[in-house]
PDB file of C-alpha atoms in Angstrom:
ATOM      1  CA  UNK A   1     120.756  94.287 131.835  1.00 81.00           C
ATOM      2  CA  UNK A   2     119.691  97.129 134.091  1.00 92.00           C
ATOM      3  CA  UNK A   3     117.957 100.288 132.916  1.00 94.00           C
ATOM      4  CA  UNK A   4     121.270 102.116 133.302  1.00 95.00           C
ATOM      5  CA  UNK A   5     123.010  99.464 131.185  1.00 96.00           C
ATOM      6  CA  UNK A   6     120.367  99.838 128.494  1.00 97.00           C
ATOM      7  CA  UNK A   7     120.712 103.608 128.494  1.00 97.00           C
ATOM      8  CA  UNK A   8     124.491 103.294 128.249  1.00 97.00           C
ATOM      9  CA  UNK A   9     124.120 100.940 125.283  1.00 97.00           C
ATOM     10  CA  UNK A  10     121.720 103.301 123.495  1.00 98.00           C
ATOM     11  CA  UNK A  11     123.898 106.346 124.202  1.00 98.00           C
ATOM     12  CA  UNK A  12     127.001 104.574 122.950  1.00 97.00           C
ATOM     13  CA  UNK A  13     125.337 103.368 119.755  1.00 97.00           C
ATOM     14  CA  UNK A  14     123.738 106.744 119.029  1.00 97.00           C
ATOM     15  CA  UNK A  15     127.125 108.437 119.307  1.00 97.00           C
ATOM     16  CA  UNK A  16     128.675 105.783 117.067  1.00 96.00           C
ATOM     17  CA  UNK A  17     126.143 106.230 114.250  1.00 96.00           C
ATOM     18  CA  UNK A  18     125.439 109.975 114.549  1.00 97.00           C
ATOM     19  CA  UNK A  19     128.546 111.202 112.735  1.00 96.00           C
ATOM     20  CA  UNK A  20     129.324 112.992 109.484  1.00 96.00           C
ATOM     21  CA  UNK A  21     130.192 109.723 107.721  1.00 96.00           C
ATOM     22  CA  UNK A  22     126.533 108.727 108.052  1.00 96.00           C
ATOM     23  CA  UNK A  23     125.396 111.570 105.800  1.00 97.00           C
ATOM     24  CA  UNK A  24     126.667 110.262 102.469  1.00 96.00           C
ATOM     25  CA  UNK A  25     124.873 106.941 102.998  1.00 94.00           C
ATOM     26  CA  UNK A  26     121.498 108.394 103.966  1.00 97.00           C
ATOM     27  CA  UNK A  27     118.739 110.453 102.273  1.00 98.00           C
ATOM     28  CA  UNK A  28     119.507 113.291 104.697  1.00 98.00           C
ATOM     29  CA  UNK A  29     122.307 114.184 102.284  1.00 98.00           C
ATOM     30  CA  UNK A  30     119.804 115.682  99.842  1.00 98.00           C
ATOM     31  CA  UNK A  31     118.260 118.498 101.919  1.00 98.00           C
ATOM     32  CA  UNK A  32     121.777 119.167 103.204  1.00 98.00           C
ATOM     33  CA  UNK A  33     122.779 120.191  99.670  1.00 98.00           C
ATOM     34  CA  UNK A  34     120.839 123.425 100.058  1.00 98.00           C
ATOM     35  CA  UNK A  35     121.197 126.579 102.109  1.00 98.00           C
ATOM     36  CA  UNK A  36     117.831 128.277 101.450  1.00 98.00           C
ATOM     37  CA  UNK A  37     115.196 127.246 103.967  1.00 98.00           C
ATOM     38  CA  UNK A  38     112.488 126.594 101.391  1.00 98.00           C
ATOM     39  CA  UNK A  39     114.788 124.337  99.351  1.00 98.00           C
ATOM     40  CA  UNK A  40     115.711 122.405 102.492  1.00 98.00           C
ATOM     41  CA  UNK A  41     112.054 121.976 103.447  1.00 99.00           C
ATOM     42  CA  UNK A  42     110.979 120.722 100.030  1.00 98.00           C
ATOM     43  CA  UNK A  43     113.966 118.415  99.643  1.00 98.00           C
ATOM     44  CA  UNK A  44     113.366 117.033 103.143  1.00 98.00           C
ATOM     45  CA  UNK A  45     109.706 116.246 102.539  1.00 98.00           C
ATOM     46  CA  UNK A  46     110.250 114.725  99.107  1.00 98.00           C
ATOM     47  CA  UNK A  47     113.346 112.721 100.018  1.00 98.00           C
ATOM     48  CA  UNK A  48     111.622 111.342 103.099  1.00 98.00           C
ATOM     49  CA  UNK A  49     108.504 110.533 101.087  1.00 98.00           C
ATOM     50  CA  UNK A  50     110.385 108.058  98.892  1.00 98.00           C
ATOM     51  CA  UNK A  51     112.658 106.785 101.676  1.00 97.00           C
ATOM     52  CA  UNK A  52     111.481 103.191 101.724  1.00 94.00           C
ATOM     53  CA  UNK A  53     113.198 100.095 100.411  1.00 92.00           C
ATOM     54  CA  UNK A  54     116.849  99.669  99.513  1.00 93.00           C
ATOM     55  CA  UNK A  55     118.917 102.650 100.710  1.00 93.00           C
ATOM     56  CA  UNK A  56     121.123 102.773  97.608  1.00 95.00           C
ATOM     57  CA  UNK A  57     118.018 102.823  95.422  1.00 97.00           C
ATOM     58  CA  UNK A  58     116.439 105.497  97.617  1.00 97.00           C
ATOM     59  CA  UNK A  59     119.498 107.734  97.296  1.00 98.00           C
ATOM     60  CA  UNK A  60     119.728 107.146  93.557  1.00 98.00           C
ATOM     61  CA  UNK A  61     116.069 108.070  93.084  1.00 98.00           C
ATOM     62  CA  UNK A  62     116.248 111.107  95.386  1.00 98.00           C
ATOM     63  CA  UNK A  63     119.127 112.379  93.276  1.00 98.00           C
ATOM     64  CA  UNK A  64     117.166 111.839  90.065  1.00 98.00           C
ATOM     65  CA  UNK A  65     114.043 113.467  91.498  1.00 98.00           C
ATOM     66  CA  UNK A  66     115.924 116.622  92.462  1.00 98.00           C
ATOM     67  CA  UNK A  67     117.571 116.659  89.027  1.00 98.00           C
ATOM     68  CA  UNK A  68     114.073 116.731  87.497  1.00 98.00           C
ATOM     69  CA  UNK A  69     113.578 119.910  89.522  1.00 98.00           C
ATOM     70  CA  UNK A  70     116.829 121.379  88.155  1.00 97.00           C
ATOM     71  CA  UNK A  71     118.219 121.043  91.699  1.00 98.00           C
ATOM     72  CA  UNK A  72     116.275 124.212  92.480  1.00 98.00           C
ATOM     73  CA  UNK A  73     113.217 122.897  94.359  1.00 98.00           C
ATOM     74  CA  UNK A  74     111.605 126.116  95.554  1.00 98.00           C
ATOM     75  CA  UNK A  75     111.786 127.941  92.233  1.00 98.00           C
ATOM     76  CA  UNK A  76     110.640 124.796  90.448  1.00 98.00           C
ATOM     77  CA  UNK A  77     107.577 124.641  92.699  1.00 98.00           C
ATOM     78  CA  UNK A  78     106.759 128.329  92.376  1.00 98.00           C
ATOM     79  CA  UNK A  79     107.238 128.275  88.579  1.00 98.00           C
ATOM     80  CA  UNK A  80     104.928 125.229  88.401  1.00 98.00           C
ATOM     81  CA  UNK A  81     107.514 123.311  86.409  1.00 98.00           C
ATOM     82  CA  UNK A  82     105.954 120.073  87.655  1.00 98.00           C
ATOM     83  CA  UNK A  83     103.050 120.522  85.240  1.00 98.00           C
ATOM     84  CA  UNK A  84     105.442 119.711  82.394  1.00 97.00           C
ATOM     85  CA  UNK A  85     106.712 116.488  83.945  1.00 97.00           C
ATOM     86  CA  UNK A  86     106.229 113.505  81.637  1.00 96.00           C
ATOM     87  CA  UNK A  87     104.649 110.350  82.990  1.00 96.00           C
ATOM     88  CA  UNK A  88     107.435 108.351  84.576  1.00 98.00           C
ATOM     89  CA  UNK A  89     108.431 106.352  87.608  1.00 98.00           C
ATOM     90  CA  UNK A  90     110.139 108.261  90.423  1.00 98.00           C
ATOM     91  CA  UNK A  91     110.641 105.505  93.009  1.00 98.00           C
ATOM     92  CA  UNK A  92     108.943 102.141  93.207  1.00 97.00           C
ATOM     93  CA  UNK A  93     105.193 102.948  93.410  1.00 97.00           C
ATOM     94  CA  UNK A  94     105.712 106.729  93.447  1.00 98.00           C
ATOM     95  CA  UNK A  95     105.253 108.249  89.971  1.00 98.00           C
ATOM     96  CA  UNK A  96     105.395 111.682  88.409  1.00 98.00           C
ATOM     97  CA  UNK A  97     101.608 112.008  88.808  1.00 98.00           C
ATOM     98  CA  UNK A  98     102.128 111.650  92.569  1.00 98.00           C
ATOM     99  CA  UNK A  99     104.964 114.174  92.525  1.00 98.00           C
ATOM    100  CA  UNK A 100     102.785 116.639  90.613  1.00 98.00           C
ATOM    101  CA  UNK A 101     100.033 116.145  93.186  1.00 98.00           C
ATOM    102  CA  UNK A 102     102.440 116.856  96.049  1.00 98.00           C
ATOM    103  CA  UNK A 103     104.025 119.898  94.431  1.00 98.00           C
ATOM    104  CA  UNK A 104     100.682 121.498  93.584  1.00 98.00           C
ATOM    105  CA  UNK A 105      99.889 121.419  97.289  1.00 98.00           C
ATOM    106  CA  UNK A 106     103.275 122.851  98.209  1.00 98.00           C
ATOM    107  CA  UNK A 107     102.791 125.596  95.624  1.00 98.00           C
ATOM    108  CA  UNK A 108      99.563 126.555  97.379  1.00 98.00           C
ATOM    109  CA  UNK A 109     101.307 126.594 100.762  1.00 98.00           C
ATOM    110  CA  UNK A 110     104.271 128.663  99.573  1.00 98.00           C
ATOM    111  CA  UNK A 111     101.974 131.055  97.732  1.00 98.00           C
ATOM    112  CA  UNK A 112     100.548 132.110 101.103  1.00 98.00           C
ATOM    113  CA  UNK A 113     103.456 131.516 103.469  1.00 98.00           C
ATOM    114  CA  UNK A 114     107.124 132.444 103.267  1.00 98.00           C
ATOM    115  CA  UNK A 115     108.117 128.937 104.334  1.00 98.00           C
ATOM    116  CA  UNK A 116     106.709 125.608 105.383  1.00 98.00           C
ATOM    117  CA  UNK A 117     107.847 126.541 108.887  1.00 98.00           C
ATOM    118  CA  UNK A 118     105.587 129.601 108.766  1.00 98.00           C
ATOM    119  CA  UNK A 119     102.728 127.398 107.572  1.00 98.00           C
ATOM    120  CA  UNK A 120     103.342 125.018 110.479  1.00 98.00           C
ATOM    121  CA  UNK A 121     103.302 127.957 112.895  1.00 98.00           C
ATOM    122  CA  UNK A 122     100.058 129.257 111.387  1.00 98.00           C
ATOM    123  CA  UNK A 123      98.568 125.790 111.855  1.00 98.00           C
ATOM    124  CA  UNK A 124      99.717 125.845 115.512  1.00 98.00           C
ATOM    125  CA  UNK A 125     101.284 122.408 115.331  1.00 98.00           C
ATOM    126  CA  UNK A 126     103.395 123.166 118.422  1.00 98.00           C
ATOM    127  CA  UNK A 127     100.194 123.373 120.482  1.00 98.00           C
ATOM    128  CA  UNK A 128      99.147 119.882 119.470  1.00 98.00           C
ATOM    129  CA  UNK A 129     100.135 116.813 121.491  1.00 98.00           C
ATOM    130  CA  UNK A 130     101.120 115.140 118.217  1.00 98.00           C
ATOM    131  CA  UNK A 131     102.677 117.894 116.067  1.00 98.00           C
ATOM    132  CA  UNK A 132     103.717 115.702 113.133  1.00 98.00           C
ATOM    133  CA  UNK A 133     100.220 114.233 112.729  1.00 98.00           C
ATOM    134  CA  UNK A 134      98.756 117.732 112.985  1.00 98.00           C
ATOM    135  CA  UNK A 135     101.148 118.944 110.275  1.00 98.00           C
ATOM    136  CA  UNK A 136     100.197 116.091 107.941  1.00 98.00           C
ATOM    137  CA  UNK A 137      96.486 116.700 108.475  1.00 98.00           C
ATOM    138  CA  UNK A 138      97.036 120.328 107.490  1.00 98.00           C
ATOM    139  CA  UNK A 139      99.177 119.436 104.491  1.00 98.00           C
ATOM    140  CA  UNK A 140      96.667 116.837 103.306  1.00 98.00           C
ATOM    141  CA  UNK A 141      94.016 119.553 103.350  1.00 98.00           C
ATOM    142  CA  UNK A 142      96.225 121.768 101.167  1.00 98.00           C
ATOM    143  CA  UNK A 143      97.156 118.967  98.762  1.00 98.00           C
ATOM    144  CA  UNK A 144      93.541 117.962  98.290  1.00 98.00           C
ATOM    145  CA  UNK A 145      92.383 121.558  97.738  1.00 98.00           C
ATOM    146  CA  UNK A 146      95.096 122.061  95.103  1.00 98.00           C
ATOM    147  CA  UNK A 147      94.095 118.845  93.312  1.00 98.00           C
ATOM    148  CA  UNK A 148      90.343 119.260  92.863  1.00 98.00           C
ATOM    149  CA  UNK A 149      89.569 117.754  96.231  1.00 98.00           C
ATOM    150  CA  UNK A 150      91.425 114.504  95.553  1.00 97.00           C
ATOM    151  CA  UNK A 151      93.668 112.855  98.124  1.00 97.00           C
ATOM    152  CA  UNK A 152      96.809 110.859  97.333  1.00 98.00           C
ATOM    153  CA  UNK A 153      98.172 108.530  99.999  1.00 97.00           C
ATOM    154  CA  UNK A 154     101.376 108.080  97.950  1.00 97.00           C
ATOM    155  CA  UNK A 155     102.269 111.618  98.997  1.00 98.00           C
ATOM    156  CA  UNK A 156     101.240 111.672 102.651  1.00 98.00           C
ATOM    157  CA  UNK A 157      99.334 109.089 104.699  1.00 97.00           C
ATOM    158  CA  UNK A 158      95.626 109.659 105.105  1.00 96.00           C
ATOM    159  CA  UNK A 159      94.936 107.168 107.899  1.00 96.00           C
ATOM    160  CA  UNK A 160      96.171 109.444 110.659  1.00 98.00           C
ATOM    161  CA  UNK A 161      94.488 107.446 113.414  1.00 98.00           C
ATOM    162  CA  UNK A 162      96.764 104.457 112.784  1.00 98.00           C
ATOM    163  CA  UNK A 163      99.779 105.452 110.664  1.00 98.00           C
ATOM    164  CA  UNK A 164     103.237 105.449 112.249  1.00 98.00           C
ATOM    165  CA  UNK A 165     104.042 108.418 110.003  1.00 98.00           C
ATOM    166  CA  UNK A 166     107.603 107.173 109.697  1.00 98.00           C
ATOM    167  CA  UNK A 167     108.724 109.292 106.769  1.00 98.00           C
ATOM    168  CA  UNK A 168     107.346 112.608 108.016  1.00 98.00           C
ATOM    169  CA  UNK A 169     108.725 111.956 111.494  1.00 98.00           C
ATOM    170  CA  UNK A 170     112.097 111.375 109.846  1.00 98.00           C
ATOM    171  CA  UNK A 171     111.863 114.614 107.859  1.00 98.00           C
ATOM    172  CA  UNK A 172     110.996 116.478 111.048  1.00 98.00           C
ATOM    173  CA  UNK A 173     113.994 114.931 112.795  1.00 98.00           C
ATOM    174  CA  UNK A 174     116.176 116.394 110.037  1.00 98.00           C
ATOM    175  CA  UNK A 175     114.500 119.814 110.243  1.00 98.00           C
ATOM    176  CA  UNK A 176     114.209 120.193 114.025  1.00 98.00           C
ATOM    177  CA  UNK A 177     117.141 118.448 115.711  1.00 98.00           C
ATOM    178  CA  UNK A 178     120.313 120.515 115.774  1.00 95.00           C
ATOM    179  CA  UNK A 179     123.440 118.962 117.232  1.00 94.00           C
ATOM    180  CA  UNK A 180     125.655 120.163 114.396  1.00 95.00           C
ATOM    181  CA  UNK A 181     126.308 116.659 113.070  1.00 97.00           C
ATOM    182  CA  UNK A 182     123.688 115.021 110.820  1.00 98.00           C
ATOM    183  CA  UNK A 183     120.350 116.713 111.455  1.00 98.00           C
ATOM    184  CA  UNK A 184     120.029 120.292 110.245  1.00 98.00           C
ATOM    185  CA  UNK A 185     117.987 122.095 112.903  1.00 98.00           C
ATOM    186  CA  UNK A 186     116.594 124.778 110.588  1.00 98.00           C
ATOM    187  CA  UNK A 187     113.155 124.800 112.247  1.00 98.00           C
ATOM    188  CA  UNK A 188     112.238 126.322 115.603  1.00 97.00           C
ATOM    189  CA  UNK A 189     108.538 125.598 115.149  1.00 98.00           C
ATOM    190  CA  UNK A 190     108.680 122.716 117.627  1.00 98.00           C
ATOM    191  CA  UNK A 191     111.405 121.490 119.942  1.00 98.00           C
ATOM    192  CA  UNK A 192     113.267 118.168 119.755  1.00 98.00           C
ATOM    193  CA  UNK A 193     111.304 117.046 122.814  1.00 98.00           C
ATOM    194  CA  UNK A 194     108.129 117.135 120.678  1.00 98.00           C
ATOM    195  CA  UNK A 195     109.460 114.803 117.995  1.00 98.00           C
ATOM    196  CA  UNK A 196     108.381 111.185 117.572  1.00 98.00           C
ATOM    197  CA  UNK A 197     110.499 108.233 116.567  1.00 98.00           C
ATOM    198  CA  UNK A 198     110.524 107.384 112.832  1.00 98.00           C
ATOM    199  CA  UNK A 199     109.282 103.824 113.257  1.00 97.00           C
ATOM    200  CA  UNK A 200     109.773 101.201 110.579  1.00 95.00           C
ATOM    201  CA  UNK A 201     109.945  97.414 110.781  1.00 95.00           C
ATOM    202  CA  UNK A 202     113.684  97.382 111.565  1.00 94.00           C
ATOM    203  CA  UNK A 203     113.507  99.981 114.335  1.00 97.00           C
ATOM    204  CA  UNK A 204     110.414  98.265 115.727  1.00 97.00           C
ATOM    205  CA  UNK A 205     112.052  94.847 115.821  1.00 97.00           C
ATOM    206  CA  UNK A 206     115.210  96.234 117.412  1.00 97.00           C
ATOM    207  CA  UNK A 207     113.167  98.056 120.063  1.00 98.00           C
ATOM    208  CA  UNK A 208     111.270  94.849 120.887  1.00 98.00           C
ATOM    209  CA  UNK A 209     114.492  92.874 121.187  1.00 96.00           C
ATOM    210  CA  UNK A 210     115.747  95.469 123.678  1.00 97.00           C
ATOM    211  CA  UNK A 211     112.530  95.414 125.682  1.00 97.00           C
ATOM    212  CA  UNK A 212     111.666  98.987 124.731  1.00 98.00           C
ATOM    213  CA  UNK A 213     108.459  98.166 122.860  1.00 98.00           C
ATOM    214  CA  UNK A 214     105.685  95.688 123.653  1.00 98.00           C
ATOM    215  CA  UNK A 215     103.207  96.441 120.895  1.00 98.00           C
ATOM    216  CA  UNK A 216     103.538  93.985 118.029  1.00 98.00           C
ATOM    217  CA  UNK A 217     102.257  96.252 115.222  1.00 98.00           C
ATOM    218  CA  UNK A 218     104.448  99.028 113.810  1.00 98.00           C
ATOM    219  CA  UNK A 219     101.684 101.608 113.997  1.00 98.00           C
ATOM    220  CA  UNK A 220     100.878 104.906 115.673  1.00 98.00           C
ATOM    221  CA  UNK A 221     100.342 103.327 119.105  1.00 98.00           C
ATOM    222  CA  UNK A 222     103.779 101.715 118.827  1.00 98.00           C
ATOM    223  CA  UNK A 223     105.348 105.092 117.974  1.00 98.00           C
ATOM    224  CA  UNK A 224     103.738 106.658 121.036  1.00 98.00           C
ATOM    225  CA  UNK A 225     104.815 103.776 123.271  1.00 98.00           C
ATOM    226  CA  UNK A 226     108.411 103.692 122.047  1.00 98.00           C
ATOM    227  CA  UNK A 227     108.875 107.470 122.073  1.00 98.00           C
ATOM    228  CA  UNK A 228     107.514 107.646 125.612  1.00 98.00           C
ATOM    229  CA  UNK A 229     110.030 104.999 126.650  1.00 98.00           C
ATOM    230  CA  UNK A 230     112.911 106.873 125.010  1.00 98.00           C
ATOM    231  CA  UNK A 231     111.849 110.078 126.755  1.00 98.00           C
ATOM    232  CA  UNK A 232     112.597 108.326 130.031  1.00 97.00           C
ATOM    233  CA  UNK A 233     116.258 108.287 128.980  1.00 98.00           C
ATOM    234  CA  UNK A 234     116.491 111.630 127.175  1.00 98.00           C
ATOM    235  CA  UNK A 235     113.345 113.752 127.656  1.00 98.00           C
ATOM    236  CA  UNK A 236     114.710 116.787 125.839  1.00 98.00           C
ATOM    237  CA  UNK A 237     115.678 114.811 122.722  1.00 98.00           C
ATOM    238  CA  UNK A 238     114.238 111.264 122.611  1.00 98.00           C
ATOM    239  CA  UNK A 239     114.554 110.843 118.838  1.00 98.00           C
ATOM    240  CA  UNK A 240     118.341 110.982 119.140  1.00 98.00           C
ATOM    241  CA  UNK A 241     118.020 107.284 119.903  1.00 98.00           C
ATOM    242  CA  UNK A 242     116.777 106.702 116.350  1.00 98.00           C
ATOM    243  CA  UNK A 243     120.469 106.454 115.480  1.00 97.00           C
ATOM    244  CA  UNK A 244     121.038 103.777 118.113  1.00 98.00           C
ATOM    245  CA  UNK A 245     118.067 101.647 117.082  1.00 97.00           C
ATOM    246  CA  UNK A 246     119.006 101.964 113.422  1.00 93.00           C
ATOM    247  CA  UNK A 247     122.646 101.072 114.024  1.00 91.00           C
ATOM    248  CA  UNK A 248     121.978  98.129 116.315  1.00 93.00           C
ATOM    249  CA  UNK A 249     119.493  96.666 113.844  1.00 81.00           C
ATOM    250  CA  UNK A 250     121.497  97.193 110.663  1.00 77.00           C
ATOM    251  CA  UNK A 251     124.783  95.994 112.139  1.00 62.00           C
ATOM    252  CA  UNK A 252     123.177  93.006 113.901  1.00 58.00           C
ATOM    253  CA  UNK A 253     124.816  94.052 117.198  1.00 56.00           C
ATOM    254  CA  UNK A 254     121.862  93.317 119.463  1.00 55.00           C
ATOM    255  CA  UNK A 255     122.943  91.850 122.780  1.00 55.00           C
ATOM    256  CA  UNK A 256     121.013  89.273 124.738  1.00 50.00           C
ATOM    257  CA  UNK A 257     118.762  91.451 126.873  1.00 47.00           C
ATOM    258  CA  UNK A 258     116.963  90.642 130.095  1.00 41.00           C
ATOM    259  CA  UNK A 259     115.991  93.776 131.968  1.00 40.00           C
ATOM    260  CA  UNK A 260     116.386  93.648 135.740  1.00 38.00           C
TER     261      UNK A 260
END
């Protein structure tokens, strides 16, 4: 398979998966329920935060989590309704105590900024080589300050030197990309060219099978390597190929690949 053949395969698969039918089977459906920017931002972060494991379970638990917030995320955060949440499980190892921790930090952010986008601009994430890691470092600072200095890695990763940051990179794909199909494109803080691939074990394995990724660990270095490779094919929007890698892996459609 030549480089052109590989690009054609990725383009074809991305177009196949990136369609409106994808929405109802993916957590992206939850921020898409809203029209107000702040609601979209909160729903994106929270839905992405619990987006690990079985997809049906993820969607079920995202729906329940938003119902706890009266399907009115921004007002729920600003009214501090989370302080009345009973102890309960939200999704797998994410509990109401973790949700309270996260929402206290978001309350602090929204108390000073009109939107999370404005916060990201104030933190100058667009000037950083790795905007998503910069954003998480800034958010972790806010979450800790709002929770008596305590960190909570169930909300956002703390090991920013090694984490692939899969869930935040996915949320940013939703917020930044705008092709009028699945992703919402409500942010202009950074451009699609500055996004990084949401790397999980399935995407990583698919990328290795295709010869796109050499690193064996699904970590930050792998994200940088894979995203750099995808930029060779589509520099203005490399994360579009997230759809291709997802689809090829889930549907077991990987061809035998020998690059020439």
